[in-house]
Coordinates of C-alpha atoms and ligand atoms in Angstrom, one line a residue:
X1 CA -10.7 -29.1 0.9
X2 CA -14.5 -29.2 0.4
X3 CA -15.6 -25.5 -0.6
X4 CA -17.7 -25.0 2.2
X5 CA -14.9 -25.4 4.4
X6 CA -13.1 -23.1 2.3
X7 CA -11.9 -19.9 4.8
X8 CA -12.6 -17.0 2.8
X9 CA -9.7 -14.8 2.1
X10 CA -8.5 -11.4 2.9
X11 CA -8.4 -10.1 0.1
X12 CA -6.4 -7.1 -0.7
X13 CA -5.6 -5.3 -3.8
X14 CA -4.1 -2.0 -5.0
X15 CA -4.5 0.2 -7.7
X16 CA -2.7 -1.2 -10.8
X17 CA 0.2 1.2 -12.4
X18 CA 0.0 2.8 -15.8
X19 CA 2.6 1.2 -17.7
X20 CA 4.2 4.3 -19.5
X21 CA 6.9 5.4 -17.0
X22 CA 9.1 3.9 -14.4
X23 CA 8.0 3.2 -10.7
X24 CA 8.0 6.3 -8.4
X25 CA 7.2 7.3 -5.0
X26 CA 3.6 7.3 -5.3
X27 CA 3.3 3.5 -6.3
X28 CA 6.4 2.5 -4.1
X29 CA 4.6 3.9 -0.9
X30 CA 1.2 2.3 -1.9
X31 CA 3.0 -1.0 -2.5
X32 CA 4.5 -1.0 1.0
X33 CA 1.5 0.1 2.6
X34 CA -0.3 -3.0 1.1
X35 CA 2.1 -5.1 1.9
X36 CA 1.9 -3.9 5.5
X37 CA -1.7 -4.6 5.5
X38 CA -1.4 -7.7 4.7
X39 CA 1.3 -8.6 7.0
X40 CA -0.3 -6.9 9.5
X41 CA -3.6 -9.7 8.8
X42 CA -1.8 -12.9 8.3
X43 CA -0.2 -11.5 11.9
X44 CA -3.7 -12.1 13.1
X45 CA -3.9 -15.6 11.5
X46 CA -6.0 -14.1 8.6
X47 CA -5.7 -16.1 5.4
X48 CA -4.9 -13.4 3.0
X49 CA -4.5 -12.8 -0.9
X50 CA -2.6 -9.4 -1.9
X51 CA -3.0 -8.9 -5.6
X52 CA -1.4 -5.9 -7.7
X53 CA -0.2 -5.3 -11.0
X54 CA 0.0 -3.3 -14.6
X55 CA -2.6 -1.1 -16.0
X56 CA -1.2 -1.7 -19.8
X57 CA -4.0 -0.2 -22.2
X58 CA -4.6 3.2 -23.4
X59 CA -2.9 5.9 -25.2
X60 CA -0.6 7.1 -23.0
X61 CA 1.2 3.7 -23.7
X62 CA 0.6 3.6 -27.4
X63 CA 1.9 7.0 -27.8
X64 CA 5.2 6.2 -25.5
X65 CA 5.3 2.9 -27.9
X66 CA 5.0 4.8 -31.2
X67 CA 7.8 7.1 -29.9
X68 CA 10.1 4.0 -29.3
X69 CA 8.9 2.6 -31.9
X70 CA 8.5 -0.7 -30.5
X71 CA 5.1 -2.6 -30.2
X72 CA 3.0 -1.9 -27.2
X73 CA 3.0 -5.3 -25.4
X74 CA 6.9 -4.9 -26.2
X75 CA 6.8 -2.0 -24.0
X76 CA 4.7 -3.2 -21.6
X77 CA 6.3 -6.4 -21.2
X78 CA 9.7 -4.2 -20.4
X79 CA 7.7 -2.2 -17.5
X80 CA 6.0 -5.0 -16.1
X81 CA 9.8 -6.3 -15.2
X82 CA 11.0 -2.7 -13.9
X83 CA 7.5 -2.9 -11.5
X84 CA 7.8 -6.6 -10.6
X85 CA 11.9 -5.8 -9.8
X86 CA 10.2 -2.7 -7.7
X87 CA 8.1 -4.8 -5.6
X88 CA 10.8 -7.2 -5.3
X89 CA 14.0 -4.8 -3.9
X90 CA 10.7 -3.4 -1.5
X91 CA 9.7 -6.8 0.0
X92 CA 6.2 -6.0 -1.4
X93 CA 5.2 -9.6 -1.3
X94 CA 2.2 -10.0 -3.5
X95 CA 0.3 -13.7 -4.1
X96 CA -0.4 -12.3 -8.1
X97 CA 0.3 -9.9 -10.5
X98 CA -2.3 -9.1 -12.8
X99 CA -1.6 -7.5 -16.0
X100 CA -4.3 -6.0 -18.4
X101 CA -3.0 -7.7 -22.0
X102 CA -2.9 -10.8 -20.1
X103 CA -5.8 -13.3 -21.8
X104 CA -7.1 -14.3 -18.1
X105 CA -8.5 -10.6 -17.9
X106 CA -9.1 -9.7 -21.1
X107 CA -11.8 -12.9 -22.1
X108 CA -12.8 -11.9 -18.6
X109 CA -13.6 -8.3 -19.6
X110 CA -15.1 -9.6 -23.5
X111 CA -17.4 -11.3 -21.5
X112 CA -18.5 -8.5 -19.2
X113 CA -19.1 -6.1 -21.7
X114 CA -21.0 -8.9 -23.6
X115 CA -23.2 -9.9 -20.4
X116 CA -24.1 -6.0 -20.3
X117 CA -24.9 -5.4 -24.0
X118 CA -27.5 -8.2 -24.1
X119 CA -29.1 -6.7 -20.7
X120 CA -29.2 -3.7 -22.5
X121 CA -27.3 -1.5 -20.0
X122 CA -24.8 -0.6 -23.1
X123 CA -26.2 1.3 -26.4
X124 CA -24.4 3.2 -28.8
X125 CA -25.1 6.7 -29.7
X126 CA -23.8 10.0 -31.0
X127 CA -21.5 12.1 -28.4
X128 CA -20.2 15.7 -29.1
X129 CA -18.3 17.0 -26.3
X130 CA -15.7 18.4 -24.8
X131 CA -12.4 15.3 -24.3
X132 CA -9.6 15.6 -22.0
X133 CA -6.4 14.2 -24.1
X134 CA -4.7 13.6 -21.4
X135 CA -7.5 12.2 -19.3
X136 CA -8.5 10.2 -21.8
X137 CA -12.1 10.8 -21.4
X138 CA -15.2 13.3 -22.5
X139 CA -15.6 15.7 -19.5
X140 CA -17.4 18.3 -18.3
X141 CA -17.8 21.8 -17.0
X142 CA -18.4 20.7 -14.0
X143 CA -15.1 19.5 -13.9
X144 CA -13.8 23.1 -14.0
X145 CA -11.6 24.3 -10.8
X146 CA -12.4 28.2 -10.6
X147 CA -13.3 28.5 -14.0
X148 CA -10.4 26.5 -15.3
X149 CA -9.5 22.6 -16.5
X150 CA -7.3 21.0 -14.3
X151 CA -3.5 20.6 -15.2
X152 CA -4.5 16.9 -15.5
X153 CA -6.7 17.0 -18.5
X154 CA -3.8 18.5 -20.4
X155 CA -5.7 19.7 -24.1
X156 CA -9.3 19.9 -23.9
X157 CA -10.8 19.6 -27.5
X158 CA -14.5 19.7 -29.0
X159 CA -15.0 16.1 -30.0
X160 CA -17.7 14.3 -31.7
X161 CA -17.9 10.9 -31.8
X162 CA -20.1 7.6 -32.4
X163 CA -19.1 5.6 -29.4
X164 CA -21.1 3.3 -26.5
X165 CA -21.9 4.3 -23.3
X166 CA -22.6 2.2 -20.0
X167 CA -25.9 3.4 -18.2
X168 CA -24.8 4.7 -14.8
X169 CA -28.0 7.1 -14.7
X170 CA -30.6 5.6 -12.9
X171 CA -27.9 4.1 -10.2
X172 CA -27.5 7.8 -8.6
X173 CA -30.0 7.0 -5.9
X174 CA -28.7 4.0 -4.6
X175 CA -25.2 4.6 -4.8
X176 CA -25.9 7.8 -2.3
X177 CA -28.0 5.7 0.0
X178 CA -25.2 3.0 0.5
X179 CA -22.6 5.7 0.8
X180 CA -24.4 7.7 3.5
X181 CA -25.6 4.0 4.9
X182 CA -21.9 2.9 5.0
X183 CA -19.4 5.1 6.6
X184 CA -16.7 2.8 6.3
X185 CA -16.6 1.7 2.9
X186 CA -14.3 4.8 2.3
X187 CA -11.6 5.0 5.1
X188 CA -10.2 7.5 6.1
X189 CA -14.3 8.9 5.9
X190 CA -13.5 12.2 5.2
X191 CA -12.5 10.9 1.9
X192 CA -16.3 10.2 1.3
X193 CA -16.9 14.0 0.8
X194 CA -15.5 15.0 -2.5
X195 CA -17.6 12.0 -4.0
X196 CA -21.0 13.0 -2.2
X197 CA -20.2 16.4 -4.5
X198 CA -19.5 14.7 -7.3
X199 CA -23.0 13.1 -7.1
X200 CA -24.9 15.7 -6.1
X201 CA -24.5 16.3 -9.8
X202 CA -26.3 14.4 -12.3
X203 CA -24.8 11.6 -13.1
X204 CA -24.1 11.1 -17.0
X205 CA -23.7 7.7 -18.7
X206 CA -20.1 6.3 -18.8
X207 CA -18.8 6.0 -22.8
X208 CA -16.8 2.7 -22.3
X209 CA -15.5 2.9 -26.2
X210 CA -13.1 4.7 -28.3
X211 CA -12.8 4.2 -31.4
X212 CA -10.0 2.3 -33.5
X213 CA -9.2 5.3 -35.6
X214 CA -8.0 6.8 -32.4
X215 CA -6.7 4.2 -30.4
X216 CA -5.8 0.3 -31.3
X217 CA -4.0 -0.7 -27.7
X218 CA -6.7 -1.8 -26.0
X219 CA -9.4 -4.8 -25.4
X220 CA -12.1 -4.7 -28.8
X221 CA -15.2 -4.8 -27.8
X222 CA -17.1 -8.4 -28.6
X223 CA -20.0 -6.5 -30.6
X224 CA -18.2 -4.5 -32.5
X225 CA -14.7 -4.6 -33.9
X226 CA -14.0 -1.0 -34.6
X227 CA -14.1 -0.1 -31.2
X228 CA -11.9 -0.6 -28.1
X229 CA -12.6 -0.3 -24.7
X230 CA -12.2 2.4 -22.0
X231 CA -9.2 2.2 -19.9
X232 CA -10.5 2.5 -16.8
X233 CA -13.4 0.1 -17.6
X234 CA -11.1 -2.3 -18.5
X235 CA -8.3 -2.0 -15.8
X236 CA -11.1 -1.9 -12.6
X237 CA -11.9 -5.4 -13.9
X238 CA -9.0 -6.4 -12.5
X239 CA -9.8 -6.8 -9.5
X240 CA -12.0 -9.8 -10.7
X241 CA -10.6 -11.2 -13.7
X242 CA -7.8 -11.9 -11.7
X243 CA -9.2 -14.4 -8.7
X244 CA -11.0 -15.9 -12.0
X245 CA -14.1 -14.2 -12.3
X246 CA -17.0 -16.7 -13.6
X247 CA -15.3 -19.6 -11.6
X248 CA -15.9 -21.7 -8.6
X249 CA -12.5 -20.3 -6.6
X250 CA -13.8 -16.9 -7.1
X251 CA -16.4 -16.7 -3.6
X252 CA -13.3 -17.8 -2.0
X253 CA -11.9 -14.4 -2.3
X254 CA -14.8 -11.6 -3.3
X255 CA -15.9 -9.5 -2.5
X256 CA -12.9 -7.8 -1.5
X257 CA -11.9 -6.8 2.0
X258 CA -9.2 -3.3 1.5
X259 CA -8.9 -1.6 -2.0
X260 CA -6.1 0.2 -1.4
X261 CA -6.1 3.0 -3.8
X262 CA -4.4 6.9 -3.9
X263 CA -6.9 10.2 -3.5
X264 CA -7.1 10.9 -7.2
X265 CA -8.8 8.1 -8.2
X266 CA -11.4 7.6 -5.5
X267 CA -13.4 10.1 -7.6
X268 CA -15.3 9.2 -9.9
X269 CA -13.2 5.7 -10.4
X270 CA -13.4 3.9 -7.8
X271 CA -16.3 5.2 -6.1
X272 CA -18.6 5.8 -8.5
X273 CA -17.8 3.9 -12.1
X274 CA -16.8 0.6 -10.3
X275 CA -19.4 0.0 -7.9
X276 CA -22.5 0.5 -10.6
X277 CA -20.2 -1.8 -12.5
X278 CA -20.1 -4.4 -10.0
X279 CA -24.0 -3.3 -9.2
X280 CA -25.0 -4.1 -13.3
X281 CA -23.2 -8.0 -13.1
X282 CA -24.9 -8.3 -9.9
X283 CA -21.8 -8.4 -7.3
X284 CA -21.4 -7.1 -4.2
X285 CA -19.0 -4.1 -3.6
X286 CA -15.8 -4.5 -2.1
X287 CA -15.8 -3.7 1.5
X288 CA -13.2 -0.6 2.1
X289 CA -11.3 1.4 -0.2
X290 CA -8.8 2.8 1.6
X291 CA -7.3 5.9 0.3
X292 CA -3.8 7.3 1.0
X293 CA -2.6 10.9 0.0
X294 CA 0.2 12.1 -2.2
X295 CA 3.7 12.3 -1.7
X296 CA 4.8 15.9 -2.6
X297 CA 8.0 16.7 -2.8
X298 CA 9.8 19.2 -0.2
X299 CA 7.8 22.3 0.5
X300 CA 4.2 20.7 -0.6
X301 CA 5.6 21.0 -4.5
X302 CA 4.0 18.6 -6.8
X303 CA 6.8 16.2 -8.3
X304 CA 7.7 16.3 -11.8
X305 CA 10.7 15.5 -13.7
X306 CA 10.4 18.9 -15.5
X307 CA 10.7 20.6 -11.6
X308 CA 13.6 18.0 -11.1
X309 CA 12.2 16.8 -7.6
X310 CA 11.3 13.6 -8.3
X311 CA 11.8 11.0 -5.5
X312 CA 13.6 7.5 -7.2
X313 CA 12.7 5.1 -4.2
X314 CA 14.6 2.4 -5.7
X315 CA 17.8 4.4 -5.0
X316 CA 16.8 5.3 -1.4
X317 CA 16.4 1.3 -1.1
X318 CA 19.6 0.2 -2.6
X319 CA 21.5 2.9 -0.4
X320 CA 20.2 2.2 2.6
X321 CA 18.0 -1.0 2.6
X322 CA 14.0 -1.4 1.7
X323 CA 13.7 -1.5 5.5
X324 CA 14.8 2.0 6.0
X325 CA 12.8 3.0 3.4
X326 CA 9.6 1.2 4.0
X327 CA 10.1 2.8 7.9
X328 CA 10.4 6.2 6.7
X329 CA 7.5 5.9 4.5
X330 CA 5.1 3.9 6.8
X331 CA 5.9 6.6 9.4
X332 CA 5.9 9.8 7.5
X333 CA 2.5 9.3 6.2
X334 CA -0.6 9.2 7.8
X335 CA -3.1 7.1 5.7
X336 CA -5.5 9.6 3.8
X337 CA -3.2 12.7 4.2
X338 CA -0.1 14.2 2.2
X339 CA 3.1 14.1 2.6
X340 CA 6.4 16.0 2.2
X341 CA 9.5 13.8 1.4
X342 CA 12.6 15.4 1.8
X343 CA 16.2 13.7 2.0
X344 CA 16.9 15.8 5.5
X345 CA 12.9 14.0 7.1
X346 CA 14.5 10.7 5.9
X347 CA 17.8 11.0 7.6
X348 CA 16.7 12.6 11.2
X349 CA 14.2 9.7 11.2
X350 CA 16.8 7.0 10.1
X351 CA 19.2 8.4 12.8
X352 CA 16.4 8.7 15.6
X353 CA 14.2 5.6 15.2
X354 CA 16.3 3.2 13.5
X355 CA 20.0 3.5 14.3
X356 CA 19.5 5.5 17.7
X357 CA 16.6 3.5 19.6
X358 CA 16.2 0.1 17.8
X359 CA 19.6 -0.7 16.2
X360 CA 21.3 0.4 19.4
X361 CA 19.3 -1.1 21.9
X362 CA 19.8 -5.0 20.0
X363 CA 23.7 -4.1 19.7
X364 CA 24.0 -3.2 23.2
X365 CA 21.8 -5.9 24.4
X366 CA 23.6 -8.7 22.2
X367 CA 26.9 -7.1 23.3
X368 CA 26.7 -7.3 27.2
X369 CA 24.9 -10.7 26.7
X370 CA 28.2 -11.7 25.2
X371 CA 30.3 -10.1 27.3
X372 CA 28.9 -10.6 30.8
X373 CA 27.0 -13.7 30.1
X374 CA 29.1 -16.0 27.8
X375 CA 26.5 -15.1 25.4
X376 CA 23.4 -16.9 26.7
X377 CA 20.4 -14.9 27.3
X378 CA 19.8 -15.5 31.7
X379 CA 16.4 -16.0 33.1
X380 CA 14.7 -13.1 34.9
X381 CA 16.0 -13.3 38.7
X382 CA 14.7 -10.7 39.8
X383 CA 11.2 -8.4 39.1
X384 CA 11.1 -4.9 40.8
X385 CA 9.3 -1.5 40.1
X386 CA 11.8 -1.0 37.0
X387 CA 10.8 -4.3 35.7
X388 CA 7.0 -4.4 36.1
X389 CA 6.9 -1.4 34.4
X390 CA 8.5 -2.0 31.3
X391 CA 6.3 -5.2 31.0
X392 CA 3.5 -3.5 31.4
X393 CA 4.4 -1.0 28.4
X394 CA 5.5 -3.7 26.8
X395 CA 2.1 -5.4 26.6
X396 CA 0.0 -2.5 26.2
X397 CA 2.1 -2.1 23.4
X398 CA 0.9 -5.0 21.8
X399 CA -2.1 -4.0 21.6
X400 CA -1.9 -0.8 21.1
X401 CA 0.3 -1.9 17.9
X402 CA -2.5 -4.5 17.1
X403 CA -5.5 -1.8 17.1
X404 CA -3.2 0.8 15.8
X405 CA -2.6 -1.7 12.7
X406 CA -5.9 -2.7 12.5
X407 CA -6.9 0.9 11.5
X408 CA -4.4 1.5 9.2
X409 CA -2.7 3.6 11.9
X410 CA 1.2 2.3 11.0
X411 CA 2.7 5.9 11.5
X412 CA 0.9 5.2 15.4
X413 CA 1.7 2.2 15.5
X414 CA 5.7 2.5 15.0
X415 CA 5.6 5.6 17.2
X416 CA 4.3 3.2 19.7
X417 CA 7.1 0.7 19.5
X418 CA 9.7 3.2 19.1
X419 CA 8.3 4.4 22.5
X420 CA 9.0 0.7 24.2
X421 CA 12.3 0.7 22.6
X422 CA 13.3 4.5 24.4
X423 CA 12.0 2.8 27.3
X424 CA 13.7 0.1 27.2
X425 CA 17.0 2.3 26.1
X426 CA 16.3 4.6 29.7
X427 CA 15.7 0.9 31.8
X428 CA 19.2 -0.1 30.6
X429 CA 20.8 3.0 31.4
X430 CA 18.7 2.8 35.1
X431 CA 19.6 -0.6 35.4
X432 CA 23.6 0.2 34.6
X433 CA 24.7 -3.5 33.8
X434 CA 28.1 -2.8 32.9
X435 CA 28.4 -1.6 36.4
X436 CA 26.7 -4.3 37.9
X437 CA 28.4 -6.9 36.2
X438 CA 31.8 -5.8 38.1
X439 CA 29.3 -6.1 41.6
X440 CA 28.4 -9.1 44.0
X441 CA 25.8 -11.7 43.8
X442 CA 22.6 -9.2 44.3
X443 CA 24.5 -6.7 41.4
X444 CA 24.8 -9.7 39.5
X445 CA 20.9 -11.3 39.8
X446 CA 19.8 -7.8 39.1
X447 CA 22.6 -7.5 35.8
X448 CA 21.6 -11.0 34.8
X449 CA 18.0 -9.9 34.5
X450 CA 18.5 -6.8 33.3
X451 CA 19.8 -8.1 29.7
X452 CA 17.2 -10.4 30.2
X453 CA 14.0 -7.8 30.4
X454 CA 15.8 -5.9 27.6
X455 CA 16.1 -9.2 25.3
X456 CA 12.6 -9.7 25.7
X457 CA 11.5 -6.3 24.7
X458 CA 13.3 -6.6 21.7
X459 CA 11.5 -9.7 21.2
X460 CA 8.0 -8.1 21.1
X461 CA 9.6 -5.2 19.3
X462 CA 10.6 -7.5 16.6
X463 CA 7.6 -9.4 16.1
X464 CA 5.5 -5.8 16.2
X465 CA 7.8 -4.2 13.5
X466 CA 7.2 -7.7 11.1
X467 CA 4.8 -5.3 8.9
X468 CA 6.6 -2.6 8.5
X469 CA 10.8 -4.0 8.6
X470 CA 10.6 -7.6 8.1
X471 CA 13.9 -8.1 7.3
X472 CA 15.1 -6.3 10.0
X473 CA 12.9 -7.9 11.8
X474 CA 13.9 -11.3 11.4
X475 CA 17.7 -10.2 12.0
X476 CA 16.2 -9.1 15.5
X477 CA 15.0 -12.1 15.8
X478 CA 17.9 -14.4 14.8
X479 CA 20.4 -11.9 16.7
X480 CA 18.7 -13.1 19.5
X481 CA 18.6 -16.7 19.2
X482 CA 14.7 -16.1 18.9
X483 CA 12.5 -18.0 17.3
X484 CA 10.5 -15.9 14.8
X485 CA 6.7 -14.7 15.8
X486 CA 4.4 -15.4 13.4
X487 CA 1.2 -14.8 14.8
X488 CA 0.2 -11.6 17.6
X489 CA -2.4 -13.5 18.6
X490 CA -0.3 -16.0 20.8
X491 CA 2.5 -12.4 21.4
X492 CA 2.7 -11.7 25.0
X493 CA 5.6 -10.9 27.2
X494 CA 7.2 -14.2 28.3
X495 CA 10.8 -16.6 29.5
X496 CA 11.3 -17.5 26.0
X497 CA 14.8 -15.9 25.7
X498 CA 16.2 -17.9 28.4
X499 CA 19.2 -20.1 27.8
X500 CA 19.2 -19.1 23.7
X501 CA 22.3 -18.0 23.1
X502 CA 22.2 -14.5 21.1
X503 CA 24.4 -14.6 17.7
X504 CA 26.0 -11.5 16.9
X505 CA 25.2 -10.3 13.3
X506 CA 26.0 -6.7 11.6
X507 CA 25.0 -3.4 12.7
X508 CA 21.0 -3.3 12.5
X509 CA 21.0 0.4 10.8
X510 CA 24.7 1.5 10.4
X511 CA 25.4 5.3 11.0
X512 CA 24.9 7.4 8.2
X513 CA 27.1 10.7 8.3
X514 CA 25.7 14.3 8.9
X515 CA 27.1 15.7 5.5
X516 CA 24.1 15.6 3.1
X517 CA 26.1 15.3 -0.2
X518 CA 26.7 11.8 0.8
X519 CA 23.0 10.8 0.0
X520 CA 21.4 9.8 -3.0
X521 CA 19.9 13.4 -3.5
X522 CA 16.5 13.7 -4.6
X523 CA 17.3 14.3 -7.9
X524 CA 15.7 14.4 -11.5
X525 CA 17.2 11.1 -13.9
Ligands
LIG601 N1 -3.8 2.9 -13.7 C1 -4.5 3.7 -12.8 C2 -5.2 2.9 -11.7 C3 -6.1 1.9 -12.2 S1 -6.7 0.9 -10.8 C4 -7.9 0.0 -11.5 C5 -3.5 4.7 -12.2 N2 -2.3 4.4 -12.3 S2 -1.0 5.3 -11.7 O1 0.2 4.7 -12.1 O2 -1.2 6.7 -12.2 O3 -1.2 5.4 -10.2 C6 -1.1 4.2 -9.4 C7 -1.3 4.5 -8.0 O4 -0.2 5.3 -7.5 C8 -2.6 5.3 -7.7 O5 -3.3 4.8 -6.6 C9 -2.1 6.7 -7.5 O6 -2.9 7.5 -6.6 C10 -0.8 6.4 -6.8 N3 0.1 7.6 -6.9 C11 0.7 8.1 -8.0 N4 1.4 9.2 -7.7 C12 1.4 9.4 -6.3 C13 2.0 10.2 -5.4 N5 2.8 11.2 -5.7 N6 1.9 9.9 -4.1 C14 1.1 8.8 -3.6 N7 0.5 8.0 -4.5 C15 0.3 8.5 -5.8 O7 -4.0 5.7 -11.6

């Protein structure tokens, strides 16, 4: 294809994981909710590219290397496989996985850093201040909460240092301008508060080094050997280096459309450091970050392995299925707040929306289709008040679903569906088939059309729930002889289902029992 008839991409990526502990809630959830997105867009015939990946520098990661006493890349070639096994088990169905040591981003970061140097926009001088260890960076008072450093920072030591900075001073002005300009490049917007504070401050130029004395696992700098670079300078990169930065293919995809990122590192990371980045090499700025909260664990605690309440998603999955897991999650949460998880949420929600209303309405539906129709799906005979309205809910619906997606609304969105589904549920129970199968000709029409109406709900269910369960999904669809939906665009309520002959399959969401202890408890491993 010629490039100008080249459809640009939408392009999606998340934040990429530290590489010095396992995969947790926190980077389950924002995987699935990326992967949503984009399912939700290629629903809408968007061509779309969903990177992630591993954030593999710094000394978090040389220090948990040292400990094991195995080499860094070692390390992080070992948690690379435990994330990429992560996505996998989750259905998180990304086109590429970046990873930080990988040559394609760090020549593309060497040459950054390079390109900025010779503009000037990077000098080296003489620092004393006060460093965060566990940050990983210089910081200031003005970081102080009530008079105190944040838990986060960990140690915070007097440190002086040779080291080079990146000029971020004289961008203040514009960097307020776009923001107040551009409401939307933070979603949810009230997001866009805590980083109007931040730059209602001065801002101070960005050190981008450390030196080698201090930490080795990380990109050297091309001008000077002793040094390596900042973790975060290095891992935003990735969002270029990765659709080859400095090549042709690269306009194909940037600037971005969704950054999907969590509420700590909007500010100063994402919305401060990386656009006057992008600003200094003379790129555009991605077009949304969207920011999700934080899982906490049951009674708004903070989770930690010392507190023991740490969520281990990859259990929840293997138990009951990533579909059950990726529906609790999507519905929990509303983008941009926090969450609770708890093991007793998860349940009632399993047992309401997924074995309750969806699972039972397909085995019931597939089961009188069998039994009162030789297992091919009728035609509608008849259409009366009962009917007309379920179609109309069933195509407000799709849109509703459609806008609801759209705004990053899935916990709306799968409310909405379930809503069809209990609709559909009540119409069956109206509609009584199993009575009027044992009827005469009218009872029979009116049975016939019944399983119908309810077959073609589940239909439109299944092709809204794609996002969110696609497995389950596609069992929907096959249970019914349906072809699958790939595109909302064409979705409307329809005949399709008539004369396919439904194929029985296993229980959708089989019951789990009442008696807690039978769960994989949220436990500390
Ligand atoms: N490596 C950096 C990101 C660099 S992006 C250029 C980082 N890594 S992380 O592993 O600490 O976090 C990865 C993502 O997981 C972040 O978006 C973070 O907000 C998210 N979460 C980590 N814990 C979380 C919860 N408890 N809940 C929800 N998401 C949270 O930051």
């Amino acid at each position: 294809m010629a490039r100008s008839q080249v459809v640009k991409f939408f392009y999606l990526t998340t934040a990429i994981d530290y590489a010095n502990g396992s995969p947790h809630l926190g980077h389950a959830y924002e995987k699935i909710l990326s992967d949503a997105i984009v399912r939700s867009r290629r629903m809408e015939g968007l061509q779309c590219h969903f990177l992630t990946g591993l954030d593999e520098h710094g000394q978090k990661v040389q220090e948990t290397a040292e400990r094991l006493s195995i080499e860094p890349q070692k390390l992080c070639d070992k948690v690379a496989e435990e994330f990429q096994a992560m996505c996998q088990l989750m259905q998180v169905d990304y086109d590429d996985y970046i990873r930080t040591s990988q040559p394609r981003h760090t020549s593309v970061v060497r040459g950054i850093l390079s390109k900025l140097y010779e503009n000037g926009d990077i000098y080296k001088s003489s620092y004393v201040g006060l460093y965060s260890v566990r940050a990983e960076r210089f910081v200031h008072e003005k970081d102080m909460v009530d008079g105190k450093w944040p838990e986060d920072f960990g140690d915070v030591i007097e440190l002086q240092e040779e080291n080079y900075f990146f000029k971020m001073k004289g961008h203040q002005a514009w960097l307020l301008d776009y923001l107040k300009k551009n409401d939307e490049f933070i979603f949810p917007a009230y997001r866009q508060k805590q980083v109007l504070e931040f730059l209602a401050e001065p801002l101070n130029d960005l050190c981008i080094s450390r030196p080698k004395s201090r930490l080795t696992w990380g990109i050297e700098l091309p001008f000077d050997g002793d040094y390596v670079t900042y973790v975060w300078f290095d891992a935003l990169i990735n969002y270029i280096s990765a659709i080859g930065y400095g090549t042709e293919r690269f306009h194909d995809f940037w600037p971005a459309d969704v950054e999907v990122i969590g509420k700590d590192i909007l500010s100063p990371a994402h919305a401060v450091y990386w656009p006057i980045m992008l600003r200094a090499i003379g790129l555009e700025l991605p077009r949304q970050l969207v920011v999700h909260g934080w899982w906490l664990a049951k009674g708004g605690e903070k989770m930690s392995k010392s507190l023991g309440n740490v969520v281990r998603p990859i259990d929840y999955a293997t138990v009951y299925g990533s579909d059950a897991f990726r529906y609790f999650v999507l519905s929990e949460m509303s983008v941009g707040q926090d969450s609770d998880f708890s093991h007793e949420l998860f349940a009632s929600r399993y047992r309401a929306d997924l074995s309750n209303d969806i699972g039972n309405l397909l085995s019931r539906t597939v089961n009188m289709v069998e039994r009162y129709c030789g297992g091919t799906i009728p035609p509608v005979e008849v259409e009366e008040e009962l009917e007309r309205e379920l179609k109309f809910l069933a195509k407000k619906t799709i849109g509703d679903v459609r806008e609801r997606c759209r705004h990053y609304d899935f916990s709306g969105a799968l409310e909405s569906v379930c809503a069809l589904v209990r609709s559909a549920n009540r119409y069956l129970e109206c509609r009584s088939p199993w009575k009027l199968a044992k009827g005469k000709e009218k009872d029979l029409a009116e049975m016939k059309t019944s399983l119908a109406v309810a077959a073609e709900c589940l239909r439109i269910c299944a092709a809204l729930l794609i996002p969110a369960i696609p497995q389950s999904a596609e069992k929907m669809f096959a249970q019914l002889g349906a072809q699958t939906v790939n595109d909302w665009t064409a979705l409307d309520w329809g005949n399709s289902l008539a004369w396919k002959r439904v194929c029985k399959g296993p229980v959708l969401f089989p019951r789990i029992g009442e008696d807690d202890d039978a769960m994989p408890a949220v436990s500390a491993r």
